[in-house]
């Protein structure tokens, strides 16, 4: 699932610049079961299967011995468990994660992951929304994309990340491009004026208005 996403657009360019090194690991490589199983029936009964703790612990212990990208010293990875029970991923959280030397992302499946992984192995637990997905790979790719674009040198213009929605707890202002008029809809005159201070003031006001109208929770 990962190669098409990691191999295109901004993520691909980041990898080409050696600003990103992402590798997907098969948890079955750390299974001690002859059939390479990584799940089992839940204690106490109930439907579905639970992912076992042992493969996760063995995988993280081995992978943690590697070095972070661009680091001469071994840096401890920050271990994130993707789960619908976790804290919701936000722009502010992505900014925090972008400052970590490197991340290990644990992707759950089935009914969930053995609680000992959550309690003793993961540094934090994150969710991309209040809904359930088939697996943790999709949330992991969302997290990677949101974090990598914040790394220095990844975006062509560093100001782009600073002005995006949710930066500063505001939604982004409206954008327009050529032509100046389309089907009776005209670009606001202030954007055509060339007056940079007035443009900045207009954009700030539009961000505030849009946030109050569409996401008032962000201004509380």
Tab-separated table of C-alpha atoms in Angstrom:
chain	number	residue	atom	x	y	z
A	1	UNK	CA	0.000	0.000	0.000
A	2	UNK	CA	2.844	2.412	0.745
A	3	UNK	CA	4.930	2.635	-2.486
A	4	UNK	CA	2.338	4.519	-4.613
A	5	UNK	CA	1.950	7.193	-1.922
A	6	UNK	CA	5.582	7.474	-0.862
A	7	UNK	CA	6.714	7.423	-4.485
A	8	UNK	CA	4.709	10.394	-5.732
A	9	UNK	CA	4.417	14.169	-5.379
A	10	UNK	CA	5.973	15.939	-2.376
A	11	UNK	CA	6.934	12.732	-0.572
A	12	UNK	CA	8.864	11.465	-3.584
A	13	UNK	CA	10.704	14.779	-3.922
A	14	UNK	CA	11.539	14.736	-0.213
A	15	UNK	CA	13.024	11.254	-0.565
A	16	UNK	CA	15.015	12.326	-3.624
A	17	UNK	CA	16.490	15.204	-1.599
A	18	UNK	CA	17.331	12.719	1.175
A	19	UNK	CA	15.006	14.588	3.530
A	20	UNK	CA	12.837	11.524	4.000
A	21	UNK	CA	13.603	7.858	4.343
A	22	UNK	CA	10.497	5.762	4.815
A	23	UNK	CA	10.443	2.006	4.983
A	24	UNK	CA	7.518	-0.354	5.444
A	25	UNK	CA	8.254	-3.440	7.554
A	26	UNK	CA	6.283	-6.681	7.477
A	27	UNK	CA	5.425	-7.554	11.074
A	28	UNK	CA	5.392	-11.237	10.119
A	29	UNK	CA	9.191	-11.077	9.874
A	30	UNK	CA	9.227	-10.991	13.683
A	31	UNK	CA	6.698	-13.753	14.257
A	32	UNK	CA	8.017	-16.857	15.995
A	33	UNK	CA	5.046	-18.889	14.809
A	34	UNK	CA	5.836	-21.427	12.075
A	35	UNK	CA	2.979	-20.005	10.028
A	36	UNK	CA	4.206	-16.423	10.651
A	37	UNK	CA	0.991	-15.532	12.461
A	38	UNK	CA	0.838	-12.164	14.220
A	39	UNK	CA	-2.667	-12.451	15.671
A	40	UNK	CA	-4.604	-14.734	18.004
A	41	UNK	CA	-7.997	-15.149	19.653
A	42	UNK	CA	-8.797	-12.642	22.440
A	43	UNK	CA	-8.625	-13.788	26.035
A	44	UNK	CA	-12.100	-13.681	27.555
A	45	UNK	CA	-13.736	-14.564	24.256
A	46	UNK	CA	-15.442	-12.353	21.745
A	47	UNK	CA	-15.367	-11.798	17.979
A	48	UNK	CA	-12.340	-11.149	15.813
A	49	UNK	CA	-8.624	-11.536	16.354
A	50	UNK	CA	-6.119	-9.467	18.327
A	51	UNK	CA	-2.611	-8.612	17.152
A	52	UNK	CA	-0.022	-10.177	19.453
A	53	UNK	CA	2.412	-8.101	21.501
A	54	UNK	CA	5.592	-10.118	20.827
A	55	UNK	CA	6.082	-9.279	17.116
A	56	UNK	CA	5.598	-5.581	17.821
A	57	UNK	CA	8.144	-5.548	20.644
A	58	UNK	CA	10.708	-7.551	18.681
A	59	UNK	CA	10.271	-5.369	15.588
A	60	UNK	CA	10.606	-2.065	17.442
A	61	UNK	CA	13.638	-3.293	19.386
A	62	UNK	CA	15.452	-4.292	16.202
A	63	UNK	CA	14.442	-1.282	14.125
A	64	UNK	CA	15.382	1.076	16.976
A	65	UNK	CA	19.013	0.114	16.575
A	66	UNK	CA	19.115	1.941	13.252
A	67	UNK	CA	20.196	5.575	12.924
A	68	UNK	CA	17.925	8.482	12.175
A	69	UNK	CA	18.241	10.103	8.744
A	70	UNK	CA	21.204	12.503	8.675
A	71	UNK	CA	22.253	11.695	12.242
A	72	UNK	CA	25.720	10.552	13.251
A	73	UNK	CA	24.455	9.409	16.605
A	74	UNK	CA	21.834	6.822	17.351
A	75	UNK	CA	18.650	8.685	18.211
A	76	UNK	CA	15.767	7.055	20.022
A	77	UNK	CA	12.736	6.796	17.730
A	78	UNK	CA	9.340	8.123	18.751
A	79	UNK	CA	6.885	5.213	18.576
A	80	UNK	CA	3.324	6.013	17.464
A	81	UNK	CA	0.436	3.553	17.527
A	82	UNK	CA	-2.286	4.362	14.988
A	83	UNK	CA	-5.635	3.653	16.600
A	84	UNK	CA	-9.183	5.114	16.616
A	85	UNK	CA	-8.812	5.375	20.397
A	86	UNK	CA	-5.842	7.743	20.153
A	87	UNK	CA	-5.527	11.497	20.383
A	88	UNK	CA	-6.719	13.154	17.194
A	89	UNK	CA	-3.987	14.141	14.754
A	90	UNK	CA	-3.908	17.928	14.322
A	91	UNK	CA	-1.652	20.412	12.563
A	92	UNK	CA	-0.089	21.276	15.909
A	93	UNK	CA	0.636	17.604	16.588
A	94	UNK	CA	2.146	17.241	13.099
A	95	UNK	CA	4.440	20.181	13.864
A	96	UNK	CA	5.549	18.463	17.066
A	97	UNK	CA	6.202	15.171	15.287
A	98	UNK	CA	8.186	16.953	12.556
A	99	UNK	CA	10.745	17.887	15.220
A	100	UNK	CA	11.350	14.274	16.259
A	101	UNK	CA	14.578	12.651	14.948
A	102	UNK	CA	12.550	9.767	13.507
A	103	UNK	CA	9.303	7.890	13.946
A	104	UNK	CA	8.200	4.290	14.102
A	105	UNK	CA	4.534	3.903	13.201
A	106	UNK	CA	2.652	0.848	14.436
A	107	UNK	CA	-0.309	-0.149	12.267
A	108	UNK	CA	-3.084	-2.132	13.858
A	109	UNK	CA	-5.453	-4.635	12.221
A	110	UNK	CA	-8.419	-6.844	13.131
A	111	UNK	CA	-10.086	-6.189	16.496
A	112	UNK	CA	-7.073	-4.261	17.749
A	113	UNK	CA	-3.649	-4.601	19.323
A	114	UNK	CA	-2.664	-6.305	22.556
A	115	UNK	CA	-2.990	-3.714	25.327
A	116	UNK	CA	0.644	-4.225	26.378
A	117	UNK	CA	1.752	-2.615	23.111
A	118	UNK	CA	-0.280	0.472	23.924
A	119	UNK	CA	0.879	0.664	27.535
A	120	UNK	CA	4.547	-0.246	27.329
A	121	UNK	CA	5.780	0.129	23.748
A	122	UNK	CA	4.077	3.114	22.137
A	123	UNK	CA	5.095	6.630	23.168
A	124	UNK	CA	1.716	7.909	22.056
A	125	UNK	CA	-1.450	6.807	20.311
A	126	UNK	CA	-2.930	8.835	17.441
A	127	UNK	CA	-6.135	8.771	15.416
A	128	UNK	CA	-6.985	10.591	12.182
A	129	UNK	CA	-10.689	10.801	13.012
A	130	UNK	CA	-13.638	9.413	14.896
A	131	UNK	CA	-14.239	6.420	12.659
A	132	UNK	CA	-12.895	2.891	12.232
A	133	UNK	CA	-10.781	1.731	9.289
A	134	UNK	CA	-9.776	-1.758	8.207
A	135	UNK	CA	-6.120	-1.193	9.058
A	136	UNK	CA	-3.600	1.344	10.323
A	137	UNK	CA	-1.728	1.770	7.032
A	138	UNK	CA	-4.001	4.527	5.732
A	139	UNK	CA	-3.716	6.636	8.918
A	140	UNK	CA	0.056	6.065	8.864
A	141	UNK	CA	0.290	7.467	5.342
A	142	UNK	CA	-1.855	10.467	6.312
A	143	UNK	CA	0.450	11.112	9.258
A	144	UNK	CA	3.580	10.789	7.097
A	145	UNK	CA	2.238	13.255	4.535
A	146	UNK	CA	1.193	15.807	7.170
A	147	UNK	CA	4.582	15.633	8.909
A	148	UNK	CA	6.968	15.476	5.946
A	149	UNK	CA	5.606	18.640	4.311
A	150	UNK	CA	6.672	20.522	7.464
A	151	UNK	CA	10.318	19.449	7.253
A	152	UNK	CA	12.727	22.237	6.207
A	153	UNK	CA	13.480	22.119	2.496
A	154	UNK	CA	10.580	19.852	1.507
A	155	UNK	CA	8.187	22.481	0.161
A	156	UNK	CA	9.360	24.822	-2.568
A	157	UNK	CA	8.269	27.802	-0.471
A	158	UNK	CA	8.676	27.551	3.296
A	159	UNK	CA	5.891	30.129	3.740
A	160	UNK	CA	3.401	27.669	2.225
A	161	UNK	CA	3.359	25.472	5.324
A	162	UNK	CA	3.155	28.477	7.639
A	163	UNK	CA	0.023	29.822	5.913
A	164	UNK	CA	-1.895	26.564	5.491
A	165	UNK	CA	-5.172	25.813	7.238
A	166	UNK	CA	-4.953	25.106	10.976
A	167	UNK	CA	-1.622	26.940	11.313
A	168	UNK	CA	-2.291	29.386	14.123
A	169	UNK	CA	-5.694	27.728	14.728
A	170	UNK	CA	-7.205	29.406	11.661
A	171	UNK	CA	-8.535	28.081	8.381
A	172	UNK	CA	-6.733	29.386	5.318
A	173	UNK	CA	-8.010	32.436	3.437
A	174	UNK	CA	-9.658	32.092	-0.023
A	175	UNK	CA	-7.373	31.652	-3.031
A	176	UNK	CA	-7.828	32.992	-6.553
A	177	UNK	CA	-5.846	32.806	-9.786
A	178	UNK	CA	-6.290	33.885	-13.422
A	179	UNK	CA	-8.602	34.853	-15.033
A	180	UNK	CA	-9.675	37.831	-12.917
A	181	UNK	CA	-13.300	37.254	-13.961
A	182	UNK	CA	-14.973	33.930	-14.696
A	183	UNK	CA	-18.687	33.467	-15.433
A	184	UNK	CA	-19.545	36.705	-13.680
A	185	UNK	CA	-17.461	35.881	-10.605
A	186	UNK	CA	-14.724	38.453	-10.065
A	187	UNK	CA	-11.590	38.238	-7.965
A	188	UNK	CA	-11.750	40.700	-5.029
A	189	UNK	CA	-10.267	44.045	-6.054
A	190	UNK	CA	-7.828	44.093	-3.150
A	191	UNK	CA	-5.986	41.075	-4.577
A	192	UNK	CA	-5.513	42.926	-7.862
A	193	UNK	CA	-4.342	46.136	-6.213
A	194	UNK	CA	-0.697	45.211	-5.657
A	195	UNK	CA	-0.945	46.714	-2.153
A	196	UNK	CA	0.812	44.057	-0.021
A	197	UNK	CA	-0.273	45.394	3.430
A	198	UNK	CA	-3.912	45.589	2.328
A	199	UNK	CA	-3.709	42.073	0.848
A	200	UNK	CA	-2.278	40.727	4.118
A	201	UNK	CA	-5.003	42.490	6.103
A	202	UNK	CA	-7.731	41.106	3.801
A	203	UNK	CA	-6.359	37.568	4.047
A	204	UNK	CA	-6.181	37.724	7.830
A	205	UNK	CA	-9.776	38.965	8.031
A	206	UNK	CA	-10.991	36.269	5.642
A	207	UNK	CA	-9.225	33.563	7.695
A	208	UNK	CA	-10.955	34.784	10.844
A	209	UNK	CA	-14.366	34.950	9.182
A	210	UNK	CA	-14.023	31.519	7.574
A	211	UNK	CA	-12.872	29.926	10.829
A	212	UNK	CA	-15.722	31.458	12.837
A	213	UNK	CA	-18.265	30.329	10.244
A	214	UNK	CA	-16.972	26.825	9.509
A	215	UNK	CA	-14.893	25.796	12.538
A	216	UNK	CA	-15.850	27.973	15.542
A	217	UNK	CA	-14.334	25.307	17.827
A	218	UNK	CA	-10.853	26.412	16.699
A	219	UNK	CA	-11.313	29.916	18.134
A	220	UNK	CA	-12.372	28.835	21.616
